[in-house]
Each structure stands twice: as C-alpha cells, then as structure tokens.
mmCIF file of C-alpha atoms in Angstrom:
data_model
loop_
_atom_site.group_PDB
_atom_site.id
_atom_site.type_symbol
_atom_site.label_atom_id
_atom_site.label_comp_id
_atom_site.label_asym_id
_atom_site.label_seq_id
_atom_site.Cartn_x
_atom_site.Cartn_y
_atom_site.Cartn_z
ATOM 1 C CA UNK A 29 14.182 62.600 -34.804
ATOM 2 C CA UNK A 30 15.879 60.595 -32.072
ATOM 3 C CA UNK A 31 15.255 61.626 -28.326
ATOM 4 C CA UNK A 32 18.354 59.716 -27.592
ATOM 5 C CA UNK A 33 21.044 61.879 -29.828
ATOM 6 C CA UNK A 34 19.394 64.481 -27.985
ATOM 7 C CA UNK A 35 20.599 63.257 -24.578
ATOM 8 C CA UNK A 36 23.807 61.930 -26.135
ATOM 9 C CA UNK A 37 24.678 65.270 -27.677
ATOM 10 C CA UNK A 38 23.980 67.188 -24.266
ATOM 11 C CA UNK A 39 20.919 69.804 -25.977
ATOM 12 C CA UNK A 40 18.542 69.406 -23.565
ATOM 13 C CA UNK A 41 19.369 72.360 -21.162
ATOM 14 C CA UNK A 42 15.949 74.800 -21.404
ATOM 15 C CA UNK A 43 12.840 75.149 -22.397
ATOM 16 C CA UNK A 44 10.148 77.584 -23.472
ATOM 17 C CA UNK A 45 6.442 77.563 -23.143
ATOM 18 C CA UNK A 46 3.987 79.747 -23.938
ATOM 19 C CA UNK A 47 0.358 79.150 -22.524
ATOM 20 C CA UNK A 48 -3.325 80.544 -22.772
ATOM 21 C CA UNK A 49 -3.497 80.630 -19.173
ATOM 22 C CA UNK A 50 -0.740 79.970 -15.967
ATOM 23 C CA UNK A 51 -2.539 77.465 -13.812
ATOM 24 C CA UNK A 52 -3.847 75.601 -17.090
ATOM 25 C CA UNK A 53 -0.010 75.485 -17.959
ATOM 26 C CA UNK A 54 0.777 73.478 -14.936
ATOM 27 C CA UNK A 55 1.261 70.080 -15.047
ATOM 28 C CA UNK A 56 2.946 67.305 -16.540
ATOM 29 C CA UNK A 57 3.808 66.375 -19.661
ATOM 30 C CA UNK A 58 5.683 63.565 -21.501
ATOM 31 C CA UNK A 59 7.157 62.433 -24.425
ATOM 32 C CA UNK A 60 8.689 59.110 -25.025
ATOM 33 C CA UNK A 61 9.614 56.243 -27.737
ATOM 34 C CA UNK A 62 11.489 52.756 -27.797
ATOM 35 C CA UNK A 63 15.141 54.101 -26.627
ATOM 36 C CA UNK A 64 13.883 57.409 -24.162
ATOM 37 C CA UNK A 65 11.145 58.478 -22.141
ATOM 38 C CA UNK A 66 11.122 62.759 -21.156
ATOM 39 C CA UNK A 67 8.899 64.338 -18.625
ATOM 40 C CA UNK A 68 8.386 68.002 -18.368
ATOM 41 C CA UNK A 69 6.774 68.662 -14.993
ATOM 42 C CA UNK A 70 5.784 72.729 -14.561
ATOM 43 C CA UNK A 71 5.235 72.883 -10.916
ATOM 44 C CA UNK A 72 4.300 76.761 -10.898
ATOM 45 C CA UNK A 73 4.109 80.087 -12.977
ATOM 46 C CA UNK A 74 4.334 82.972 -10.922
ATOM 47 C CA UNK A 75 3.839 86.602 -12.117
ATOM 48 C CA UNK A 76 5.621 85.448 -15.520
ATOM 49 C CA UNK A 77 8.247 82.812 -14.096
ATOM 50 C CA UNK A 78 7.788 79.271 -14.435
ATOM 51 C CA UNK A 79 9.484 76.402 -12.599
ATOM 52 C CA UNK A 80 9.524 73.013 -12.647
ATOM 53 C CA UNK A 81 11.344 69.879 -13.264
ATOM 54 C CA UNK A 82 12.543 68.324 -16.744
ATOM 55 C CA UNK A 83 13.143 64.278 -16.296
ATOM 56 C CA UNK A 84 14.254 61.904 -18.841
ATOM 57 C CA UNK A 85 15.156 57.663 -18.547
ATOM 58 C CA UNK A 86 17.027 56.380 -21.935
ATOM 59 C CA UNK A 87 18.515 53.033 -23.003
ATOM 60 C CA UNK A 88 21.790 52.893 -23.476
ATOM 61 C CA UNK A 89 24.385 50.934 -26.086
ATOM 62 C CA UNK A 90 25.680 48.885 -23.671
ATOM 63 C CA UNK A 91 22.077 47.847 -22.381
ATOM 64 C CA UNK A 92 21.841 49.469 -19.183
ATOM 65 C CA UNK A 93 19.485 52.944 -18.523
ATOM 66 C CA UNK A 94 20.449 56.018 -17.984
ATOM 67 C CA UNK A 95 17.702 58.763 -15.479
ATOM 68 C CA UNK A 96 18.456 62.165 -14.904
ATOM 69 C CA UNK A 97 16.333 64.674 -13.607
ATOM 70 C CA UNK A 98 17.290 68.703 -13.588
ATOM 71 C CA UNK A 99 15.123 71.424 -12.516
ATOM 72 C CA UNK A 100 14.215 74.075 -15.037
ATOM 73 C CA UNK A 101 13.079 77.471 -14.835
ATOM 74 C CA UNK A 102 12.491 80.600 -16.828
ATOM 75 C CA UNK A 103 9.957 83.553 -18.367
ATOM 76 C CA UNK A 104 6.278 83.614 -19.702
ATOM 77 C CA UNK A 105 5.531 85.935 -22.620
ATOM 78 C CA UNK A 106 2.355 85.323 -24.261
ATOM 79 C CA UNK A 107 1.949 81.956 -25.398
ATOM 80 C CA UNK A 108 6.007 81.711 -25.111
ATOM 81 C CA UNK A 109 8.079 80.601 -22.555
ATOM 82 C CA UNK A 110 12.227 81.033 -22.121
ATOM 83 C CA UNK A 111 13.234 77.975 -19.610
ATOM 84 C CA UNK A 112 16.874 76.885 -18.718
ATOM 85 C CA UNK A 113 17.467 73.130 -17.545
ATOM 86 C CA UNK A 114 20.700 72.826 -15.347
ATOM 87 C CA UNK A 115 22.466 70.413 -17.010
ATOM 88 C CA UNK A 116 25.352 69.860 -14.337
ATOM 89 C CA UNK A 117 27.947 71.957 -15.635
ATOM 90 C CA UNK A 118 25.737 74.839 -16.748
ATOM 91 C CA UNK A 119 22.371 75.678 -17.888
ATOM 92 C CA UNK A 120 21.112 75.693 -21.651
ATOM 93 C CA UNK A 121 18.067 77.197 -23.558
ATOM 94 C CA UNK A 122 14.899 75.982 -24.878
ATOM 95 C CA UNK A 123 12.102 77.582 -26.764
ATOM 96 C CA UNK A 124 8.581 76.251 -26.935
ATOM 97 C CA UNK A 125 4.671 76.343 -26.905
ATOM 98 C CA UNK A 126 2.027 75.260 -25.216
ATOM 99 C CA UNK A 127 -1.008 74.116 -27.531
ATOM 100 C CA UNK A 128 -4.117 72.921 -26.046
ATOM 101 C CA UNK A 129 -2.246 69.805 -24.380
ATOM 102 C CA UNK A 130 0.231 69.442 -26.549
ATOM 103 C CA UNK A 131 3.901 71.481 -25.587
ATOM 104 C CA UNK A 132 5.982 71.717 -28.597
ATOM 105 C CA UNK A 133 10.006 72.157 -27.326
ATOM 106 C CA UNK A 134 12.968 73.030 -29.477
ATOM 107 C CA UNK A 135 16.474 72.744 -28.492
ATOM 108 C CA UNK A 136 19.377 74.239 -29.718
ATOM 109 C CA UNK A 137 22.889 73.233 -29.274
ATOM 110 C CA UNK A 138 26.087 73.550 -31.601
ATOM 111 C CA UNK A 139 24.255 75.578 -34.075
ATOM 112 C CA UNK A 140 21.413 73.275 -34.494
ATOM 113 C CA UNK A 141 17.840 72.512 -33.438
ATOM 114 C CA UNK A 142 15.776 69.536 -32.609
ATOM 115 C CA UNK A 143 11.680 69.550 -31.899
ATOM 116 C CA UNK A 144 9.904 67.165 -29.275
ATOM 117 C CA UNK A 145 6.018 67.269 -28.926
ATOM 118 C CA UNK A 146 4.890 66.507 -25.446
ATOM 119 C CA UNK A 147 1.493 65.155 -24.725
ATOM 120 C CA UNK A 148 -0.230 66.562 -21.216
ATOM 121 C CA UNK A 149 -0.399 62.818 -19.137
ATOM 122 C CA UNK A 150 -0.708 62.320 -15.543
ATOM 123 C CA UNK A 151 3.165 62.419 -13.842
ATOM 124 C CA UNK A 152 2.415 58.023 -12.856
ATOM 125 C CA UNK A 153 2.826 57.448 -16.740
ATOM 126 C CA UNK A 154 6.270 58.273 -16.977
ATOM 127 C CA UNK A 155 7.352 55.698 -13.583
ATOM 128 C CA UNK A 156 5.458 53.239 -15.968
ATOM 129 C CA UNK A 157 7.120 54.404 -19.151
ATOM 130 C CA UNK A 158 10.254 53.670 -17.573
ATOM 131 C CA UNK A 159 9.665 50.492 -15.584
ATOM 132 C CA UNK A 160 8.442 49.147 -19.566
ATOM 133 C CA UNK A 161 12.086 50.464 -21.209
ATOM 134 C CA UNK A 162 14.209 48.887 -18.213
ATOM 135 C CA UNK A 163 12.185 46.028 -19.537
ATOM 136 C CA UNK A 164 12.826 46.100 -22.422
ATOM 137 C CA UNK A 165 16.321 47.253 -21.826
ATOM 138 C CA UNK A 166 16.707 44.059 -20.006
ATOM 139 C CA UNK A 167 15.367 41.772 -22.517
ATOM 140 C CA UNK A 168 17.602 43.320 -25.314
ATOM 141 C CA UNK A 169 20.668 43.026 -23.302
ATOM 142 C CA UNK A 170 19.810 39.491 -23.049
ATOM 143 C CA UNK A 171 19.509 39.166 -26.796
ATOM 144 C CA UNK A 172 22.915 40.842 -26.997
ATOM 145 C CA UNK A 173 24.426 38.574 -24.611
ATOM 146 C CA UNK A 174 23.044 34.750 -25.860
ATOM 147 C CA UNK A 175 24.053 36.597 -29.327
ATOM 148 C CA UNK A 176 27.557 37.514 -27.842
ATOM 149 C CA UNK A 177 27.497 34.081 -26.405
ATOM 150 C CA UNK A 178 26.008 32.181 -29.757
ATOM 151 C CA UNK A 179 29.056 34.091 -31.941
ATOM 152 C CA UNK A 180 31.805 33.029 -29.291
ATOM 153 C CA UNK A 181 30.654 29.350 -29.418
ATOM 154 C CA UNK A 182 30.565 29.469 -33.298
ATOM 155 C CA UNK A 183 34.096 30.745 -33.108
ATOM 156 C CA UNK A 184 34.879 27.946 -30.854
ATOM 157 C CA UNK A 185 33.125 25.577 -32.553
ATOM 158 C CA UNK A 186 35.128 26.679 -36.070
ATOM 159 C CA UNK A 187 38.275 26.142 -34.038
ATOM 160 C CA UNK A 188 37.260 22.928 -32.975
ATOM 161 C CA UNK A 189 36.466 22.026 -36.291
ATOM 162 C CA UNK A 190 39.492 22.983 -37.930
ATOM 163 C CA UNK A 191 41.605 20.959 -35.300
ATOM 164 C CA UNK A 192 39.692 17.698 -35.862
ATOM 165 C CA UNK A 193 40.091 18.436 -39.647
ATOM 166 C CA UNK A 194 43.509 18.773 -39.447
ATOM 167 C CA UNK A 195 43.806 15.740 -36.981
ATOM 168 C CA UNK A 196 42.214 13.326 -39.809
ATOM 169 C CA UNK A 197 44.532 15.133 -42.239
ATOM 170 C CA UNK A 198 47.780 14.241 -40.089
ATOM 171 C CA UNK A 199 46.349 10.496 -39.683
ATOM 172 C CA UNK A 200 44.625 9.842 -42.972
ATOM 173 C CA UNK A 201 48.745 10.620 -44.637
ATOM 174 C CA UNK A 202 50.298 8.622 -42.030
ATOM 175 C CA UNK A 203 47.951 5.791 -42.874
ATOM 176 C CA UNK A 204 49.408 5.935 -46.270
ATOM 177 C CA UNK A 205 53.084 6.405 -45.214
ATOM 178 C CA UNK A 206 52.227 2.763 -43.242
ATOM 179 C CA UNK A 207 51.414 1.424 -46.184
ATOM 180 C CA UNK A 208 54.135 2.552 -48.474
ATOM 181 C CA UNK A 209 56.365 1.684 -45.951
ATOM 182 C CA UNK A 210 55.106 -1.906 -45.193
ATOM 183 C CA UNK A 211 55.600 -2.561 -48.873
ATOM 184 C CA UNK A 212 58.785 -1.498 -48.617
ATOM 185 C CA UNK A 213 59.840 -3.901 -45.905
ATOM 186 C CA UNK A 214 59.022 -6.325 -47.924
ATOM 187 C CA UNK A 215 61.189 -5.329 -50.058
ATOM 188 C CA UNK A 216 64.127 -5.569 -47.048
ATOM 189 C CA UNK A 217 63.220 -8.671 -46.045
ATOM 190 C CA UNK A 218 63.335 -10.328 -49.599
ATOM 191 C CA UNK A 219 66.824 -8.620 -49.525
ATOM 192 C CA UNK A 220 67.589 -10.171 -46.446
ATOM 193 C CA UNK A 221 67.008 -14.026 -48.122
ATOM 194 C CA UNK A 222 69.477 -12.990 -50.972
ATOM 195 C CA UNK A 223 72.359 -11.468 -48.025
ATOM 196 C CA UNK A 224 71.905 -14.670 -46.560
ATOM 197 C CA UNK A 225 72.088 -16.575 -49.430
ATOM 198 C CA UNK A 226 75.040 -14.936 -50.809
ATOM 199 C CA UNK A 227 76.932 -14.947 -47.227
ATOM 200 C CA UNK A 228 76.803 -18.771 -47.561
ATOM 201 C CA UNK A 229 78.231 -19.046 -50.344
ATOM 202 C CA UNK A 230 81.313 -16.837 -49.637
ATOM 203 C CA UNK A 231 81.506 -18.631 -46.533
ATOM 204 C CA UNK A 232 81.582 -21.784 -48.232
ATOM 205 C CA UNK A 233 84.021 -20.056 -50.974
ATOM 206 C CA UNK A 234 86.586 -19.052 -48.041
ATOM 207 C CA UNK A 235 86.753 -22.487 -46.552
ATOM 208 C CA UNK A 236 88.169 -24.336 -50.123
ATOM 209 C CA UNK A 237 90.942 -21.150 -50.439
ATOM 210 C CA UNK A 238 94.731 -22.192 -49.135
ATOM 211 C CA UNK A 239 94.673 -19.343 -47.109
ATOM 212 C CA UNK A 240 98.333 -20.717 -46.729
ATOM 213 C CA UNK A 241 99.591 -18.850 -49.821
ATOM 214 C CA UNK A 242 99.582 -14.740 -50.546
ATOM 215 C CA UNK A 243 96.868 -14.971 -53.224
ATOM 216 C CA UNK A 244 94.550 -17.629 -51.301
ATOM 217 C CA UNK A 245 94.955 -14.659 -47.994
ATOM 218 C CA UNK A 246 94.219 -12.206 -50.666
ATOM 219 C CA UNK A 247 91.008 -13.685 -51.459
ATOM 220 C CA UNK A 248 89.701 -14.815 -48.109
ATOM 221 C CA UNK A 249 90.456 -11.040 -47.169
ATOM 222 C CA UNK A 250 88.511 -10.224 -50.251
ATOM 223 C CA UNK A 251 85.376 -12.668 -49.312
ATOM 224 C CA UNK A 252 85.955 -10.776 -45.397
ATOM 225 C CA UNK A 253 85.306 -7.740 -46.536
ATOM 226 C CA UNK A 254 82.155 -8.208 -49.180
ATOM 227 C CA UNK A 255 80.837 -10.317 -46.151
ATOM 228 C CA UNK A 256 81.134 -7.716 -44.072
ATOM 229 C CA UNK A 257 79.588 -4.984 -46.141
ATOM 230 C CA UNK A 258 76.908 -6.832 -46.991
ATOM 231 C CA UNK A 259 76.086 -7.207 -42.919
ATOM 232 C CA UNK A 260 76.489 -3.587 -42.423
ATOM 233 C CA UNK A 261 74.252 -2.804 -45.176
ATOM 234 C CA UNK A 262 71.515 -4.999 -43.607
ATOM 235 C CA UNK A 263 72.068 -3.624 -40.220
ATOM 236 C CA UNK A 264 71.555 -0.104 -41.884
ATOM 237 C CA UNK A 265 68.174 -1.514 -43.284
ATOM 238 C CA UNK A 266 67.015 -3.018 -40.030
ATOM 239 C CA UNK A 267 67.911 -0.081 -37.299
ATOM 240 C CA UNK A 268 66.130 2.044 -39.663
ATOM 241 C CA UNK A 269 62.848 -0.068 -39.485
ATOM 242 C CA UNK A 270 63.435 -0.153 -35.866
ATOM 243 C CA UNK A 271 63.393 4.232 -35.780
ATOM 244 C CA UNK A 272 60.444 4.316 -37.691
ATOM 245 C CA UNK A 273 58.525 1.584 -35.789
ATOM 246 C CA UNK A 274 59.709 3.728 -32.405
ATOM 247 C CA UNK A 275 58.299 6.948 -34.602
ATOM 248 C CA UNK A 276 55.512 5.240 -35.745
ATOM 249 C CA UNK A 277 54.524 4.233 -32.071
ATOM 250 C CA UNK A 278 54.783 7.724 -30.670
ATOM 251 C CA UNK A 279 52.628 9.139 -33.714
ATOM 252 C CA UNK A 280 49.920 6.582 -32.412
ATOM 253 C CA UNK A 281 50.301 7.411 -28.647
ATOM 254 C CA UNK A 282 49.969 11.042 -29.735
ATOM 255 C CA UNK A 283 46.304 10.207 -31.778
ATOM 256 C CA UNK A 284 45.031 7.966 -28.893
ATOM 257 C CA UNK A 285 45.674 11.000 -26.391
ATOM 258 C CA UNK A 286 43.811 13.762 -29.033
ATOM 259 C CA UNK A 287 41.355 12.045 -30.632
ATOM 260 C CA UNK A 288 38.982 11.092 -27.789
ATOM 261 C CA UNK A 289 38.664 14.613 -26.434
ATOM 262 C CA UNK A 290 37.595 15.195 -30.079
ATOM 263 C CA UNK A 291 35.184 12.448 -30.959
ATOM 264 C CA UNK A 292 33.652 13.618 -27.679
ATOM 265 C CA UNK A 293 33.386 17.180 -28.767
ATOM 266 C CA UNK A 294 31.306 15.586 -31.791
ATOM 267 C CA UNK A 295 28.934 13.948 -29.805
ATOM 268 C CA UNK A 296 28.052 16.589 -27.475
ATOM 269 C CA UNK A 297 27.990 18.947 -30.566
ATOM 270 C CA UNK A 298 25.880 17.559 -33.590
ATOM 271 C CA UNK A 299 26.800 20.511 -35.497
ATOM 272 C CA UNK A 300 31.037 19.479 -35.534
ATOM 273 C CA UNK A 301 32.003 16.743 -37.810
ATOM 274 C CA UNK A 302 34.339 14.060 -37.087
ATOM 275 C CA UNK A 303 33.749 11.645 -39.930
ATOM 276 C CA UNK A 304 37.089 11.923 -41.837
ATOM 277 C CA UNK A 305 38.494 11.592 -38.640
ATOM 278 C CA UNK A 306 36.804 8.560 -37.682
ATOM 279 C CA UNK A 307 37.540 7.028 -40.909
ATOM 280 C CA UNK A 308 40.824 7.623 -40.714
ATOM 281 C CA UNK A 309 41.321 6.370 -37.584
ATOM 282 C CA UNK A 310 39.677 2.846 -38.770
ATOM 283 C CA UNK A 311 42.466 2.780 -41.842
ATOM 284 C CA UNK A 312 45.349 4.062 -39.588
ATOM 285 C CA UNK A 313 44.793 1.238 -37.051
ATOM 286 C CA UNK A 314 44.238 -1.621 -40.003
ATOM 287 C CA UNK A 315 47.203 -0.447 -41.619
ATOM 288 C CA UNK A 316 49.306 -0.031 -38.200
ATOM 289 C CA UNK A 317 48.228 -3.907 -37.703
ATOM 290 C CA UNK A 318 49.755 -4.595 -41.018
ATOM 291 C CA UNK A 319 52.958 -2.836 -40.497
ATOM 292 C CA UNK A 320 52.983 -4.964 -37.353
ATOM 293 C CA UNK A 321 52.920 -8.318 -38.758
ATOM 294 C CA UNK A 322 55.563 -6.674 -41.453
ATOM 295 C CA UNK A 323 57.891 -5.549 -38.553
ATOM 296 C CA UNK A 324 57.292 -9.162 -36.891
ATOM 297 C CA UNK A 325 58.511 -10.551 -39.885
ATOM 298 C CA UNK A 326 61.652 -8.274 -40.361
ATOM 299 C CA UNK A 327 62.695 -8.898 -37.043
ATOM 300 C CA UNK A 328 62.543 -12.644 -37.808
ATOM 301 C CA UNK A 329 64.268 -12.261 -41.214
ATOM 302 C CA UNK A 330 67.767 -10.153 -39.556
ATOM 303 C CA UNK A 331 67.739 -12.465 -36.231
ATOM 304 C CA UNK A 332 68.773 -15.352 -39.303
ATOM 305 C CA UNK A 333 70.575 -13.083 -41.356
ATOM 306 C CA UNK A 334 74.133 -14.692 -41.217
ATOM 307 C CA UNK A 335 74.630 -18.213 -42.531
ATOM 308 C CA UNK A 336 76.728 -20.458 -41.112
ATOM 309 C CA UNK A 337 80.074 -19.884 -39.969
#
C-alpha cells in the first residue's frame, strides 16, 4: 500500500484507537517509507475522548515536499477508538487499534479502505524522518533535473547533428556540380577556338565578294548574319559561366560563414560528427580551385573570340 495515494486521494481525515489502558495510549507514533513519513501524536484521553495531533511530510512528483499537520480527536471504547482529523474543508473518519506498541489505522474514503501500522517512537524521529526525505527529495530532483538537462542536450545535440549532416550533403553535391561543370567549360572553350576559326574565314570570305553587285550584297549580308549568330551564341555561353561563377561564389561565402560554428560544435562535443563535412569541404575547395583555373581560361578564350576584322 502507498502512504502517498493516501494523501493524494484526501482519506486521511480520522482515526480510531482502542487501548488496554489511557495513559499507556498516549504518545507518539509513526509510520513512514521512501515517498511519506505520518505521525500520530495522542496528547490525552480523557473520560473516553482522545485528542491529539495527526502529522504527515510526503514527496511530491514535481520534487518538492509537502507537511501538513491537523488535529484529531474522537471516542474510546474498549480497545477501539473513533477519531476525526480536520482535513481543511471538513473532518473524516478513521478506525483503529492499539496493540502493544503497534496502532493499526484504517481509512475509508470513496467506498474504500486502506491500513497503516504505526510503530510507538519518540515524537524527535519523525523531524529526522523528514529532514532524511527532503534529502532525498532533493537529491532526486537533482537526478530529474541533470536527466531533464542530459535529454535536452541530446535533443540539441541530434539537431546539431542533422544540420552538419545536411551541410556536407549540400557541399559534397556542389563539389560534384563543380566538376561536371568545369568539364563542361571545356567543352565552351574548345567551341570558342572553332567560332573563332570559322569567323576568320567568313571574314576573309566577305572581303573577295563584289559587294558591288545584288548577289555579291546578298552574300556578304549572308556571311553578316552567320557571323553574327555565331557571336551571340558565344556570348550566351560566356554570361552564363559568368552567373554561375557569381552563384558559385555566394554558395562558398555561405559554407565559410556555417561551417566554422559547426566544426567548432565538433570539437567541443566529441560525441557530434563532422567528418563528411570536413571531407567535403577538402573536395569542394580542390574542385572550386579547378573551376577557377577553368573560368581563368574561359575568360581568356571570349576576350579573343573575334578574328580579325
């Protein structure tokens, strides 16, 4: 039986004793475990009415402790005693005997009954009963709190973790896309050689036409035009390198401002991880170094694109 759904419910409200003799009755008398600590004190029994005090300390949920002490008082009939315990709103019944030192109490509320055994003890024990629970009280709040605190830093630390993880993600692919993309400048500046090339020789095509005659202004407005599409076309190519070497540089502002805070995180905490992230770091910066000497090289390749005029 718990003493504490007994204070939680609200039962304890009387209490009846029954005794050999009245002044062998008097006295104190205590019952206790981990969670509550009671105290029956009967100060007097006089011509079949006893009075005393009924006290009680318990630990609570939220780790604090709870005292309360109510006077009792009631009616002697043999070995039996009827005793009501104010409880603050009221007053509620008890029955119970006294047994050598032992006083067994039973308390009814809501239809049902609980049984406590008190032990006869000198009234200091119970200051010392409860000075041990507020200990202990004290020490499991603790536990509750560095637990509380233990769970929130795990959830922190899972947060944490999940951001670097996704931060590596976000890099590791745009170390790829710098790669691929490098490639494919290449590619654009190759195509720049063969524009050039192929300018030339419409250039050099235009100047032997008699631009004189209707079919020799035909042509050069022919070679005009091809000459001109082909420039557009490379201009298309190179203002799109330029946009992604102005998006590329952003994306690598944006990682130099996050991923210290992280890396730091991971050294103050051996438990978070930021391998992949350091990783790919190391390939995002080789390959941005790459796409650098690429995009060197591009700019180099349109500044000659035309031939001569």
């Amino acid at each position: 039986m718990s003493y504490r759904k007994l204070i939680v419910v609200g039962t304890v409200a009387g209490f009846l004793i029954s005794c050999a003799g009245e002044s062998a009755s008097v006295g104190s008398y205590i019952a206790s475990d981990d969670d509550t600590a009671f105290m029956v004190q009967i100060t007097s029994i006089e011509e079949g009415r006893v009075y005393g005090t009924m006290s009680y300390i318990s630990a609570e949920d939220d780790g604090k402790t709870e005292a309360i002490r109510r006077p009792m008082s009631g009616t002697i009939e043999g070995r039996a005693l009827n005793l009501s315990v104010e409880n603050g709103s009221g007053v509620s019944l008890v029955t119970g005997i006294v047994d050598g030192d032992k006083l067994q109490i039973t308390f009814f509320a809501d239809g049902s009954s609980n049984q406590l055994t008190f032990t006869r003890s000198e009234a200091s024990k119970f200051p010392e009963l409860a000075n041990a629970m507020r200990r202990r009280t004290a020490e499991k709040q603790q536990e509750i709190e560095t637990a509380a605190a233990r769970k929130e830093r795990m959830e922190q630390r899972s947060k944490i973790q999940k951001s670097i993880d996704q931060l590596a993600d976000g890099v590791f692919a745009k170390a790829q896309e710098v790669q691929e993309k490098s490639k494919k400048i290449e590619v654009v500046i190759a195509a720049y050689r063969v524009g050039q090339e192929r300018t030339g020789k419409m250039q050099n095509a235009k100047r032997r036409i008699d631009s004189s005659s209707s079919d020799g202004a035909y042509r050069i407005s022919e070679i005009d035009y091809q000459i001109g599409s082909l420039s557009s076309d490379m201009e298309g190519a190179h203002s799109q390198v330029q946009s992604y070497m102005q998006s590329l540089n952003r994306f690598m502002a944006d990682v130099a401002s996050q991923s210290p805070q992280f890396l730091a995180e991971c050294q103050a905490d051996e438990l978070l991880n930021c391998g992949r992230l350091t990783a790919s770091l190391q390939s995002l910066h080789a390959r941005y170094q790459q796409f650098q000497s690429v995009y060197q090289r591009e700019n180099v390749a349109f500044g000659g694109k035309r031939g001569p005029a």
